[in-house]
Amino acid sequence: MAELQLTGLAPRAALRAVRQALEQADVPDAAFDARELYRLAVGKDPRLDISPLTAEEAASLAALTARRAGREPLQYIAGQWDFLDFTLAVGPGVLCPRADTEVVCEAAVKLLQASGNPTPTVLDLCAGTGCLGLGIKRFVPGARVTCWEKSPEALAYLRRNARQALPGAEVAVREGDVLTDWQTLPPESADLIVSNPPYLTGAEMQALMPETAREPAMALDGGADGLVFYRCLTGPWKQILRPGGWLVLEIGYEQREAVLALGAENGWVNGSCRQDYGGNDRAVLLQKPRNRE
Ligand SMILES: C[S@@+](CC[C@H](N)C(=O)[O-])C[C@H]1O[C@@H](n2cnc3c(N)ncnc32)[C@H](O)[C@@H]1O
């Protein structure tokens, strides 16, 4: 992409030039991204700004536009992203929090609120930025939340978010491997497990959008059929939940049947699915039977 010459342009003209550059690079939702890049570079909302761009603002906006036109995720360029009503540090090495995942968090929060236990023990397995565990802590402040993550790069963001995203709230972080670490915990010690594990299939890993290809493969790759983590979470992790406890899983939009079937095979009850705001299947909820069920 040729470098944009934006110095002295009025905000609307600069915005138009940025949007066109992004459209030429096939960036989805170029108008939204152009406004966000303007805010990052100039520090003002372009719709309210009237001052022509200074040379410094123009150079900064041109540089950010070039990065986005190279299909770097907007979230990485911003270095932070909102989830529910708080803000998370984000960058290369960690999955960008998605709006779809908010539905998973809301489903877990509703189950905890309905349980009547003000201090539930909650595990967020495969935590990434910590969006799910922190989201639960935000709306169930008495919850004792531990976020589990294996990737050292993701852990750096997770630790930072656990310290900063919810001032005054304590969330524990544990470095470990979800595929084996169930062995390190006492049975029946958790009230709810939430997880958005890697769930793309081998075929999907070969056909990633350019932005997704910049995110860590380790955050995406769920094995040939995409189900490796769901087998472990519905299998051995079940013993870590107390009877009547819940497993809340984010799923890919075509995985509902397969994950509910794994739940049934492994003796979970009350399986159900929630859709995201786009109408796609997004969360599977499974309950561990109470002792007499
Ligand atoms: C799909 S991302 C989800 C991140 C976050 N929960 C979210 O919703 O944005 C999956 C996460 O699992 C982590 N992960 C992959 N394999 C793991 C393993 N064996 N044990 C623990 N975490 C793992 C990845 O590093 C990544 O952060």
mmCIF file of C-alpha atoms and ligand atoms in Angstrom:
data_model
loop_
_atom_site.group_PDB
_atom_site.id
_atom_site.type_symbol
_atom_site.label_atom_id
_atom_site.label_comp_id
_atom_site.label_asym_id
_atom_site.label_seq_id
_atom_site.Cartn_x
_atom_site.Cartn_y
_atom_site.Cartn_z
ATOM 1 C CA MET A 1 0.000 0.000 0.000
ATOM 2 C CA ALA A 2 1.356 3.439 -0.957
ATOM 3 C CA GLU A 3 1.777 5.653 2.114
ATOM 4 C CA LEU A 4 -1.277 7.844 2.669
ATOM 5 C CA GLN A 5 -0.704 11.607 2.544
ATOM 6 C CA LEU A 6 -3.104 12.945 5.137
ATOM 7 C CA THR A 7 -1.447 16.109 6.475
ATOM 8 C CA GLY A 8 -3.802 19.101 6.429
ATOM 9 C CA LEU A 9 -6.863 17.050 5.476
ATOM 10 C CA ALA A 10 -10.140 17.698 7.276
ATOM 11 C CA PRO A 11 -11.168 14.781 9.538
ATOM 12 C CA ARG A 12 -13.903 13.534 7.171
ATOM 13 C CA ALA A 13 -11.577 13.574 4.167
ATOM 14 C CA ALA A 14 -8.869 11.743 6.144
ATOM 15 C CA LEU A 15 -11.408 9.205 7.304
ATOM 16 C CA ARG A 16 -12.574 8.641 3.724
ATOM 17 C CA ALA A 17 -8.989 8.061 2.552
ATOM 18 C CA VAL A 18 -8.351 5.580 5.374
ATOM 19 C CA ARG A 19 -11.594 3.718 4.682
ATOM 20 C CA GLN A 20 -10.758 3.444 0.989
ATOM 21 C CA ALA A 21 -7.275 2.103 1.755
ATOM 22 C CA LEU A 22 -8.786 -0.517 4.064
ATOM 23 C CA GLU A 23 -11.434 -1.470 1.511
ATOM 24 C CA GLN A 24 -8.730 -1.971 -1.120
ATOM 25 C CA ALA A 25 -7.040 -4.390 1.290
ATOM 26 C CA ASP A 26 -10.370 -6.280 1.736
ATOM 27 C CA VAL A 27 -10.570 -5.400 5.432
ATOM 28 C CA PRO A 28 -14.035 -6.383 6.689
ATOM 29 C CA ASP A 29 -16.069 -3.495 8.143
ATOM 30 C CA ALA A 30 -13.609 -0.902 6.873
ATOM 31 C CA ALA A 31 -15.754 2.071 7.973
ATOM 32 C CA PHE A 32 -15.746 0.957 11.613
ATOM 33 C CA ASP A 33 -12.016 0.236 11.572
ATOM 34 C CA ALA A 34 -11.237 3.593 9.927
ATOM 35 C CA ARG A 35 -13.009 5.420 12.778
ATOM 36 C CA GLU A 36 -11.182 3.351 15.397
ATOM 37 C CA LEU A 37 -7.787 3.995 13.776
ATOM 38 C CA TYR A 38 -8.571 7.719 13.674
ATOM 39 C CA ARG A 39 -9.409 7.692 17.383
ATOM 40 C CA LEU A 40 -6.171 5.857 18.160
ATOM 41 C CA ALA A 41 -4.002 8.174 16.066
ATOM 42 C CA VAL A 42 -5.653 11.524 16.807
ATOM 43 C CA GLY A 43 -7.269 10.865 20.176
ATOM 44 C CA LYS A 44 -10.633 12.302 19.064
ATOM 45 C CA ASP A 45 -13.875 11.029 17.547
ATOM 46 C CA PRO A 46 -13.614 11.863 13.822
ATOM 47 C CA ARG A 47 -17.328 12.675 13.687
ATOM 48 C CA LEU A 48 -16.886 15.433 16.263
ATOM 49 C CA ASP A 49 -13.466 16.706 15.199
ATOM 50 C CA ILE A 50 -13.103 19.720 12.885
ATOM 51 C CA SER A 51 -9.352 20.476 12.968
ATOM 52 C CA PRO A 52 -7.242 19.552 9.924
ATOM 53 C CA LEU A 53 -4.698 16.819 10.683
ATOM 54 C CA THR A 54 -1.267 17.953 11.859
ATOM 55 C CA ALA A 55 1.791 16.321 10.280
ATOM 56 C CA GLU A 56 2.283 14.204 13.403
ATOM 57 C CA GLU A 57 -1.360 13.024 13.508
ATOM 58 C CA ALA A 58 -1.263 12.302 9.781
ATOM 59 C CA ALA A 59 1.904 10.215 10.059
ATOM 60 C CA SER A 60 0.503 8.243 12.976
ATOM 61 C CA LEU A 61 -2.811 7.573 11.184
ATOM 62 C CA ALA A 62 -1.009 6.535 7.983
ATOM 63 C CA ALA A 63 1.193 4.109 9.928
ATOM 64 C CA LEU A 64 -1.766 2.523 11.736
ATOM 65 C CA THR A 65 -3.684 2.270 8.456
ATOM 66 C CA ALA A 66 -0.764 0.445 6.827
ATOM 67 C CA ARG A 67 -0.722 -2.073 9.674
ATOM 68 C CA ARG A 68 -4.454 -2.709 9.430
ATOM 69 C CA ALA A 69 -4.283 -2.930 5.629
ATOM 70 C CA GLY A 70 -1.633 -5.642 6.238
ATOM 71 C CA ARG A 71 -4.473 -7.415 8.092
ATOM 72 C CA GLU A 72 -3.067 -7.076 11.593
ATOM 73 C CA PRO A 73 -6.049 -7.446 13.962
ATOM 74 C CA LEU A 74 -7.483 -4.095 15.054
ATOM 75 C CA GLN A 75 -7.378 -5.362 18.646
ATOM 76 C CA TYR A 76 -3.594 -5.874 18.458
ATOM 77 C CA ILE A 77 -3.125 -2.401 16.991
ATOM 78 C CA ALA A 78 -5.245 -0.904 19.791
ATOM 79 C CA GLY A 79 -3.417 -2.971 22.459
ATOM 80 C CA GLN A 80 -6.637 -3.267 24.421
ATOM 81 C CA TRP A 81 -10.236 -4.303 23.849
ATOM 82 C CA ASP A 82 -13.510 -4.053 25.723
ATOM 83 C CA PHE A 83 -15.245 -7.158 27.025
ATOM 84 C CA LEU A 84 -18.614 -6.723 28.763
ATOM 85 C CA ASP A 85 -18.064 -3.464 30.686
ATOM 86 C CA PHE A 86 -14.309 -3.667 31.319
ATOM 87 C CA THR A 87 -11.136 -3.407 29.249
ATOM 88 C CA LEU A 88 -8.507 -6.091 28.643
ATOM 89 C CA ALA A 89 -4.884 -5.801 27.529
ATOM 90 C CA VAL A 90 -4.485 -7.644 24.202
ATOM 91 C CA GLY A 91 -1.646 -8.175 21.737
ATOM 92 C CA PRO A 92 0.297 -10.690 19.673
ATOM 93 C CA GLY A 93 0.438 -14.049 21.463
ATOM 94 C CA VAL A 94 -3.078 -14.020 22.899
ATOM 95 C CA LEU A 95 -6.503 -14.579 21.341
ATOM 96 C CA CYS A 96 -8.504 -11.371 20.878
ATOM 97 C CA PRO A 97 -11.594 -11.458 23.088
ATOM 98 C CA ARG A 98 -14.739 -11.802 20.939
ATOM 99 C CA ALA A 99 -18.196 -10.351 21.520
ATOM 100 C CA ASP A 100 -19.592 -13.892 20.980
ATOM 101 C CA THR A 101 -17.776 -15.026 24.123
ATOM 102 C CA GLU A 102 -19.798 -12.545 26.210
ATOM 103 C CA VAL A 103 -22.803 -14.858 25.746
ATOM 104 C CA VAL A 104 -20.801 -17.729 27.267
ATOM 105 C CA CYS A 105 -19.870 -15.571 30.244
ATOM 106 C CA GLU A 106 -23.451 -14.397 30.728
ATOM 107 C CA ALA A 107 -24.697 -18.025 30.708
ATOM 108 C CA ALA A 108 -22.170 -18.947 33.432
ATOM 109 C CA VAL A 109 -23.058 -15.876 35.516
ATOM 110 C CA LYS A 110 -26.789 -16.728 35.353
ATOM 111 C CA LEU A 111 -26.136 -20.285 36.559
ATOM 112 C CA LEU A 112 -24.032 -19.023 39.463
ATOM 113 C CA GLN A 113 -26.578 -16.371 40.430
ATOM 114 C CA ALA A 114 -29.363 -18.999 40.352
ATOM 115 C CA SER A 115 -27.306 -21.386 42.528
ATOM 116 C CA GLY A 116 -27.689 -19.165 45.590
ATOM 117 C CA ASN A 117 -24.026 -19.717 46.529
ATOM 118 C CA PRO A 118 -22.399 -16.274 46.948
ATOM 119 C CA THR A 119 -18.838 -17.674 47.031
ATOM 120 C CA PRO A 120 -18.636 -20.376 44.341
ATOM 121 C CA THR A 121 -15.316 -21.857 43.248
ATOM 122 C CA VAL A 122 -14.887 -21.259 39.512
ATOM 123 C CA LEU A 123 -12.235 -22.467 37.059
ATOM 124 C CA ASP A 124 -11.647 -20.730 33.707
ATOM 125 C CA LEU A 125 -9.703 -23.311 31.695
ATOM 126 C CA CYS A 126 -7.786 -22.099 28.620
ATOM 127 C CA ALA A 127 -8.185 -18.553 29.881
ATOM 128 C CA GLY A 128 -6.244 -16.456 27.319
ATOM 129 C CA THR A 129 -6.812 -12.789 28.275
ATOM 130 C CA GLY A 130 -8.950 -14.018 31.192
ATOM 131 C CA CYS A 131 -12.134 -12.545 29.723
ATOM 132 C CA LEU A 132 -14.385 -15.360 30.960
ATOM 133 C CA GLY A 133 -12.980 -15.684 34.473
ATOM 134 C CA LEU A 134 -12.801 -11.921 34.924
ATOM 135 C CA GLY A 135 -16.321 -11.510 33.527
ATOM 136 C CA ILE A 136 -17.596 -13.962 36.128
ATOM 137 C CA LYS A 137 -15.725 -12.153 38.904
ATOM 138 C CA ARG A 138 -17.186 -8.850 37.706
ATOM 139 C CA PHE A 139 -20.788 -10.046 38.109
ATOM 140 C CA VAL A 140 -20.352 -12.583 40.932
ATOM 141 C CA PRO A 141 -17.863 -10.675 43.107
ATOM 142 C CA GLY A 142 -17.735 -13.357 45.796
ATOM 143 C CA ALA A 143 -16.631 -16.030 43.291
ATOM 144 C CA ARG A 144 -13.207 -17.604 43.880
ATOM 145 C CA VAL A 145 -11.916 -17.660 40.329
ATOM 146 C CA THR A 146 -8.786 -19.373 39.001
ATOM 147 C CA CYS A 147 -7.740 -18.828 35.382
ATOM 148 C CA TRP A 148 -5.687 -21.619 33.815
ATOM 149 C CA GLU A 149 -3.394 -21.094 30.816
ATOM 150 C CA LYS A 150 -0.445 -22.871 29.201
ATOM 151 C CA SER A 151 0.999 -20.388 26.714
ATOM 152 C CA PRO A 152 3.716 -18.142 28.214
ATOM 153 C CA GLU A 153 2.767 -15.312 25.821
ATOM 154 C CA ALA A 154 -0.907 -15.500 26.773
ATOM 155 C CA LEU A 155 0.010 -15.783 30.464
ATOM 156 C CA ALA A 156 1.728 -12.395 30.344
ATOM 157 C CA TYR A 157 -1.567 -10.764 29.250
ATOM 158 C CA LEU A 158 -3.580 -12.880 31.662
ATOM 159 C CA ARG A 159 -1.458 -11.846 34.649
ATOM 160 C CA ARG A 160 -1.658 -8.201 33.648
ATOM 161 C CA ASN A 161 -5.441 -8.359 33.213
ATOM 162 C CA ALA A 162 -5.886 -10.217 36.507
ATOM 163 C CA ARG A 163 -4.037 -7.334 38.208
ATOM 164 C CA GLN A 164 -5.573 -4.410 36.344
ATOM 165 C CA ALA A 165 -8.865 -5.119 34.602
ATOM 166 C CA LEU A 166 -11.054 -5.160 37.721
ATOM 167 C CA PRO A 167 -9.475 -2.899 40.324
ATOM 168 C CA GLY A 168 -9.719 -4.379 43.800
ATOM 169 C CA ALA A 169 -10.867 -7.822 42.596
ATOM 170 C CA GLU A 170 -8.674 -10.878 43.124
ATOM 171 C CA VAL A 171 -8.474 -13.549 40.451
ATOM 172 C CA ALA A 172 -5.879 -16.327 40.666
ATOM 173 C CA VAL A 173 -3.762 -17.308 37.664
ATOM 174 C CA ARG A 174 -2.301 -20.756 37.174
ATOM 175 C CA GLU A 175 0.202 -21.827 34.551
ATOM 176 C CA GLY A 176 -0.586 -25.345 33.443
ATOM 177 C CA ASP A 177 -1.833 -27.804 30.876
ATOM 178 C CA VAL A 178 -5.570 -28.323 30.832
ATOM 179 C CA LEU A 179 -5.131 -31.672 29.069
ATOM 180 C CA THR A 180 -3.419 -33.140 32.149
ATOM 181 C CA ASP A 181 -3.856 -30.806 35.142
ATOM 182 C CA TRP A 182 -7.172 -32.198 36.316
ATOM 183 C CA GLN A 183 -4.908 -34.709 38.084
ATOM 184 C CA THR A 184 -3.559 -31.953 40.347
ATOM 185 C CA LEU A 185 -6.898 -30.940 41.896
ATOM 186 C CA PRO A 186 -8.988 -32.541 44.632
ATOM 187 C CA PRO A 187 -12.201 -34.196 43.391
ATOM 188 C CA GLU A 188 -15.429 -32.229 43.763
ATOM 189 C CA SER A 189 -13.603 -28.994 44.532
ATOM 190 C CA ALA A 190 -15.220 -26.655 41.946
ATOM 191 C CA ASP A 191 -18.761 -25.370 41.527
ATOM 192 C CA LEU A 192 -18.465 -24.308 37.887
ATOM 193 C CA ILE A 193 -15.972 -24.769 35.068
ATOM 194 C CA VAL A 194 -16.057 -22.382 32.137
ATOM 195 C CA SER A 195 -13.910 -22.784 29.045
ATOM 196 C CA ASN A 196 -13.447 -21.418 25.575
ATOM 197 C CA PRO A 197 -10.884 -23.990 24.435
ATOM 198 C CA PRO A 198 -9.183 -24.225 21.046
ATOM 199 C CA TYR A 199 -11.862 -25.760 18.809
ATOM 200 C CA LEU A 200 -11.052 -25.337 15.128
ATOM 201 C CA THR A 201 -10.749 -28.482 13.010
ATOM 202 C CA GLY A 202 -7.685 -29.359 10.932
ATOM 203 C CA ALA A 203 -9.518 -28.211 7.776
ATOM 204 C CA GLU A 204 -10.509 -24.881 9.386
ATOM 205 C CA MET A 205 -6.897 -24.305 10.458
ATOM 206 C CA GLN A 206 -5.963 -24.453 6.758
ATOM 207 C CA ALA A 207 -8.457 -21.738 5.780
ATOM 208 C CA LEU A 208 -8.065 -18.979 8.367
ATOM 209 C CA MET A 209 -8.970 -15.325 7.721
ATOM 210 C CA PRO A 210 -5.757 -13.261 7.522
ATOM 211 C CA GLU A 211 -6.456 -11.645 10.926
ATOM 212 C CA THR A 212 -7.105 -14.999 12.609
ATOM 213 C CA ALA A 213 -3.904 -16.387 11.106
ATOM 214 C CA ARG A 214 -2.041 -13.682 13.116
ATOM 215 C CA GLU A 215 -3.487 -15.097 16.348
ATOM 216 C CA PRO A 216 -1.646 -18.000 18.024
ATOM 217 C CA ALA A 217 -2.343 -21.418 16.474
ATOM 218 C CA MET A 218 -2.276 -22.819 19.996
ATOM 219 C CA ALA A 219 -5.394 -20.783 20.805
ATOM 220 C CA LEU A 220 -7.284 -22.141 17.806
ATOM 221 C CA ASP A 221 -6.237 -25.711 17.011
ATOM 222 C CA GLY A 222 -8.620 -28.273 18.492
ATOM 223 C CA GLY A 223 -7.114 -31.271 16.678
ATOM 224 C CA ALA A 224 -8.276 -32.965 13.474
ATOM 225 C CA ASP A 225 -11.980 -32.960 14.433
ATOM 226 C CA GLY A 226 -11.804 -29.880 16.718
ATOM 227 C CA LEU A 227 -12.962 -31.876 19.741
ATOM 228 C CA VAL A 228 -9.736 -32.753 21.627
ATOM 229 C CA PHE A 229 -10.386 -30.306 24.485
ATOM 230 C CA TYR A 230 -14.105 -31.100 24.717
ATOM 231 C CA ARG A 231 -13.266 -34.798 25.237
ATOM 232 C CA CYS A 232 -11.007 -33.895 28.151
ATOM 233 C CA LEU A 233 -13.359 -31.295 29.650
ATOM 234 C CA THR A 234 -16.404 -33.592 29.529
ATOM 235 C CA GLY A 235 -14.228 -36.589 30.559
ATOM 236 C CA PRO A 236 -11.720 -36.387 33.400
ATOM 237 C CA TRP A 237 -12.524 -32.795 34.442
ATOM 238 C CA LYS A 238 -15.987 -34.002 35.482
ATOM 239 C CA GLN A 239 -14.592 -35.433 38.726
ATOM 240 C CA ILE A 240 -13.332 -31.950 39.726
ATOM 241 C CA LEU A 241 -16.872 -30.556 39.835
ATOM 242 C CA ARG A 242 -19.078 -31.085 42.841
ATOM 243 C CA PRO A 243 -22.348 -32.965 42.157
ATOM 244 C CA GLY A 244 -24.842 -30.539 40.627
ATOM 245 C CA GLY A 245 -22.017 -28.292 39.334
ATOM 246 C CA TRP A 246 -21.932 -26.913 35.786
ATOM 247 C CA LEU A 247 -19.618 -27.058 32.801
ATOM 248 C CA VAL A 248 -20.090 -24.098 30.433
ATOM 249 C CA LEU A 249 -18.304 -24.393 27.093
ATOM 250 C CA GLU A 250 -17.920 -22.052 24.171
ATOM 251 C CA ILE A 251 -18.344 -24.021 20.926
ATOM 252 C CA GLY A 252 -17.937 -23.447 17.206
ATOM 253 C CA TYR A 253 -21.257 -22.830 15.465
ATOM 254 C CA GLU A 254 -21.361 -26.368 14.014
ATOM 255 C CA GLN A 255 -20.303 -28.244 17.175
ATOM 256 C CA ARG A 256 -23.525 -28.302 19.195
ATOM 257 C CA GLU A 257 -24.495 -31.898 18.390
ATOM 258 C CA ALA A 258 -20.976 -33.293 18.846
ATOM 259 C CA VAL A 259 -20.398 -31.579 22.213
ATOM 260 C CA LEU A 260 -23.861 -32.454 23.572
ATOM 261 C CA ALA A 261 -23.210 -36.065 22.476
ATOM 262 C CA LEU A 262 -19.885 -36.082 24.363
ATOM 263 C CA GLY A 263 -21.782 -34.757 27.390
ATOM 264 C CA ALA A 264 -24.376 -37.537 27.178
ATOM 265 C CA GLU A 265 -21.691 -40.233 26.677
ATOM 266 C CA ASN A 266 -19.872 -39.012 29.767
ATOM 267 C CA GLY A 267 -22.956 -38.975 31.990
ATOM 268 C CA TRP A 268 -23.742 -35.245 32.135
ATOM 269 C CA VAL A 269 -27.376 -34.171 32.450
ATOM 270 C CA ASN A 270 -29.529 -31.153 31.524
ATOM 271 C CA GLY A 271 -27.479 -30.406 28.380
ATOM 272 C CA SER A 272 -28.559 -27.287 26.503
ATOM 273 C CA CYS A 273 -27.216 -24.745 24.058
ATOM 274 C CA ARG A 274 -27.291 -20.926 23.880
ATOM 275 C CA GLN A 275 -26.993 -18.844 20.734
ATOM 276 C CA ASP A 276 -24.863 -15.743 20.295
ATOM 277 C CA TYR A 277 -26.323 -12.405 19.137
ATOM 278 C CA GLY A 278 -25.770 -13.469 15.526
ATOM 279 C CA GLY A 279 -28.100 -16.452 16.094
ATOM 280 C CA ASN A 280 -25.291 -19.064 15.953
ATOM 281 C CA ASP A 281 -24.931 -21.858 18.487
ATOM 282 C CA ARG A 282 -22.226 -20.635 20.853
ATOM 283 C CA ALA A 283 -22.415 -22.119 24.373
ATOM 284 C CA VAL A 284 -23.118 -25.628 25.614
ATOM 285 C CA LEU A 285 -24.174 -26.053 29.245
ATOM 286 C CA LEU A 286 -23.836 -29.435 30.981
ATOM 287 C CA GLN A 287 -24.642 -30.332 34.590
ATOM 288 C CA LYS A 288 -22.941 -32.998 36.664
ATOM 289 C CA PRO A 289 -25.664 -35.198 38.157
ATOM 290 C CA ARG A 290 -26.461 -34.678 41.815
ATOM 291 C CA ASN A 291 -25.648 -37.774 43.876
ATOM 292 C CA ARG A 292 -29.054 -39.389 43.525
ATOM 293 C CA GLU A 293 -29.722 -38.485 39.861
HETATM 294 C C1 LIG B 1 -9.791 -20.138 22.117
HETATM 295 S S1 LIG B 1 -8.550 -19.437 23.156
HETATM 296 C C2 LIG B 1 -9.643 -18.743 24.369
HETATM 297 C C3 LIG B 1 -9.052 -17.665 25.206
HETATM 298 C C4 LIG B 1 -10.065 -16.988 26.122
HETATM 299 N N1 LIG B 1 -10.701 -17.935 27.021
HETATM 300 C C5 LIG B 1 -11.118 -16.280 25.321
HETATM 301 O O1 LIG B 1 -12.283 -16.686 25.369
HETATM 302 O O2 LIG B 1 -10.786 -15.305 24.638
HETATM 303 C C6 LIG B 1 -7.879 -20.871 23.899
HETATM 304 C C7 LIG B 1 -6.767 -20.648 24.914
HETATM 305 O O3 LIG B 1 -6.325 -21.937 25.383
HETATM 306 C C8 LIG B 1 -4.928 -21.909 25.580
HETATM 307 N N2 LIG B 1 -4.442 -23.304 25.543
HETATM 308 C C9 LIG B 1 -4.186 -24.076 24.452
HETATM 309 N N3 LIG B 1 -3.807 -25.295 24.827
HETATM 310 C C10 LIG B 1 -3.831 -25.307 26.188
HETATM 311 C C11 LIG B 1 -3.559 -26.310 27.174
HETATM 312 N N4 LIG B 1 -3.194 -27.548 26.832
HETATM 313 N N5 LIG B 1 -3.676 -25.985 28.470
HETATM 314 C C12 LIG B 1 -4.048 -24.723 28.832
HETATM 315 N N6 LIG B 1 -4.340 -23.740 27.967
HETATM 316 C C13 LIG B 1 -4.237 -24.037 26.651
HETATM 317 C C14 LIG B 1 -4.432 -21.041 24.444
HETATM 318 O O4 LIG B 1 -3.134 -20.547 24.704
HETATM 319 C C15 LIG B 1 -5.522 -19.956 24.402
HETATM 320 O O5 LIG B 1 -5.177 -18.893 25.247
#
